[in-house]
Structure formats: structure tokens, C-alpha cells
């Protein structure tokens, strides 16, 4: 099986402002922010070419998820 990257994740300080930039500014398709019902779960996914997904995730939530102090 050939290894491949399917999701690229970027940590951001302001999820809402970043969503607006990538969706409205760059025109990337998205369903918006999902996972708000979880304390550290809010994330937005964007569809890129070739089945690649681009995700934005609050920096503090990524640190919590990775158990980084």
C-alpha cells in the first residue's frame, strides 16, 4: 500500500476568523465549524483537490489533544 497524506491540519488562534478567511476569502468549500458540542472538538474541514482535506483547529485544542502543556 502506498502511503499518502489525506488531511492537513493547521492550528489557529481564532477559529471563526480563520473560517471566514479560508471560506469567504479563498473560496474553499466547507460545511463550517463542527464539533462545538465537545470542549476541545471544534474544527472546520475544507475540501481540496484529489480528495485532500484541510482542517483548521484552535491551537489550544490541538495542544490539549496532543497533551502538550
PDB file of C-alpha atoms in Angstrom:
ATOM      1  CA  UNK A   1       0.000   0.000   0.000  1.00  0.00           C
ATOM      2  CA  UNK A   2       1.324   3.416  -0.926  1.00  0.00           C
ATOM      3  CA  UNK A   3       1.446   5.976   1.896  1.00  0.00           C
ATOM      4  CA  UNK A   4      -0.360   9.246   1.286  1.00  0.00           C
ATOM      5  CA  UNK A   5      -1.454  12.339   3.144  1.00  0.00           C
ATOM      6  CA  UNK A   6      -5.223  12.792   3.378  1.00  0.00           C
ATOM      7  CA  UNK A   7      -5.606  15.603   5.939  1.00  0.00           C
ATOM      8  CA  UNK A   8      -3.503  18.703   6.630  1.00  0.00           C
ATOM      9  CA  UNK A   9      -4.267  20.423   9.945  1.00  0.00           C
ATOM     10  CA  UNK A  10      -3.388  23.989  10.850  1.00  0.00           C
ATOM     11  CA  UNK A  11      -3.604  25.340  14.393  1.00  0.00           C
ATOM     12  CA  UNK A  12      -5.183  28.795  14.543  1.00  0.00           C
ATOM     13  CA  UNK A  13      -5.773  31.343  17.288  1.00  0.00           C
ATOM     14  CA  UNK A  14      -9.256  32.393  16.113  1.00  0.00           C
ATOM     15  CA  UNK A  15     -11.298  29.605  14.526  1.00  0.00           C
ATOM     16  CA  UNK A  16     -14.179  31.849  13.411  1.00  0.00           C
ATOM     17  CA  UNK A  17     -11.909  34.449  11.767  1.00  0.00           C
ATOM     18  CA  UNK A  18      -9.871  31.703  10.086  1.00  0.00           C
ATOM     19  CA  UNK A  19     -13.040  30.039   8.791  1.00  0.00           C
ATOM     20  CA  UNK A  20     -14.119  33.343   7.271  1.00  0.00           C
ATOM     21  CA  UNK A  21     -10.705  33.819   5.616  1.00  0.00           C
ATOM     22  CA  UNK A  22     -10.499  30.355   4.027  1.00  0.00           C
ATOM     23  CA  UNK A  23     -14.212  30.105   3.126  1.00  0.00           C
ATOM     24  CA  UNK A  24     -15.070  33.669   2.121  1.00  0.00           C
ATOM     25  CA  UNK A  25     -11.635  34.993   1.154  1.00  0.00           C
ATOM     26  CA  UNK A  26     -10.184  31.983  -0.657  1.00  0.00           C
ATOM     27  CA  UNK A  27     -13.471  30.326  -1.606  1.00  0.00           C
ATOM     28  CA  UNK A  28     -12.677  26.903  -0.148  1.00  0.00           C
ATOM     29  CA  UNK A  29     -15.760  24.673   0.239  1.00  0.00           C
ATOM     30  CA  UNK A  30     -16.707  23.733   3.812  1.00  0.00           C
ATOM     31  CA  UNK A  31     -19.640  22.728   5.997  1.00  0.00           C
ATOM     32  CA  UNK A  32     -18.396  25.211   8.602  1.00  0.00           C
ATOM     33  CA  UNK A  33     -17.366  24.573  12.179  1.00  0.00           C
ATOM     34  CA  UNK A  34     -18.320  21.167  13.549  1.00  0.00           C
ATOM     35  CA  UNK A  35     -17.765  19.521  16.929  1.00  0.00           C
ATOM     36  CA  UNK A  36     -18.718  22.529  19.045  1.00  0.00           C
ATOM     37  CA  UNK A  37     -20.528  20.237  21.457  1.00  0.00           C
ATOM     38  CA  UNK A  38     -17.157  18.932  22.652  1.00  0.00           C
ATOM     39  CA  UNK A  39     -14.925  21.062  24.873  1.00  0.00           C
ATOM     40  CA  UNK A  40     -11.877  20.708  22.611  1.00  0.00           C
ATOM     41  CA  UNK A  41     -13.563  19.430  19.453  1.00  0.00           C
ATOM     42  CA  UNK A  42     -14.429  22.449  17.294  1.00  0.00           C
ATOM     43  CA  UNK A  43     -12.832  22.133  13.862  1.00  0.00           C
ATOM     44  CA  UNK A  44     -13.554  23.148  10.269  1.00  0.00           C
ATOM     45  CA  UNK A  45     -12.700  20.992   7.256  1.00  0.00           C
ATOM     46  CA  UNK A  46     -12.220  22.214   3.695  1.00  0.00           C
ATOM     47  CA  UNK A  47     -12.233  20.050   0.571  1.00  0.00           C
ATOM     48  CA  UNK A  48      -9.153  20.387  -1.624  1.00  0.00           C
ATOM     49  CA  UNK A  49      -8.179  18.720  -4.902  1.00  0.00           C
ATOM     50  CA  UNK A  50      -7.561  14.986  -5.099  1.00  0.00           C
ATOM     51  CA  UNK A  51      -9.605  14.148  -2.005  1.00  0.00           C
ATOM     52  CA  UNK A  52      -7.265  16.063   0.298  1.00  0.00           C
ATOM     53  CA  UNK A  53      -8.844  17.720   3.347  1.00  0.00           C
ATOM     54  CA  UNK A  54      -7.565  20.874   5.027  1.00  0.00           C
ATOM     55  CA  UNK A  55      -8.553  21.353   8.666  1.00  0.00           C
ATOM     56  CA  UNK A  56      -8.318  24.350  10.967  1.00  0.00           C
ATOM     57  CA  UNK A  57      -8.335  23.634  14.671  1.00  0.00           C
ATOM     58  CA  UNK A  58      -7.857  26.013  17.578  1.00  0.00           C
ATOM     59  CA  UNK A  59      -4.222  25.970  18.672  1.00  0.00           C
ATOM     60  CA  UNK A  60      -5.128  25.458  22.348  1.00  0.00           C
ATOM     61  CA  UNK A  61      -7.331  22.483  21.445  1.00  0.00           C
ATOM     62  CA  UNK A  62      -4.553  20.853  19.416  1.00  0.00           C
ATOM     63  CA  UNK A  63      -2.185  21.273  22.366  1.00  0.00           C
ATOM     64  CA  UNK A  64      -4.777  19.746  24.709  1.00  0.00           C
ATOM     65  CA  UNK A  65      -5.409  16.834  22.334  1.00  0.00           C
ATOM     66  CA  UNK A  66      -1.682  16.163  21.990  1.00  0.00           C
ATOM     67  CA  UNK A  67      -1.200  16.578  25.771  1.00  0.00           C
ATOM     68  CA  UNK A  68       1.236  19.438  25.241  1.00  0.00           C
ATOM     69  CA  UNK A  69       1.380  21.801  28.232  1.00  0.00           C
TER      70      UNK A  69
END
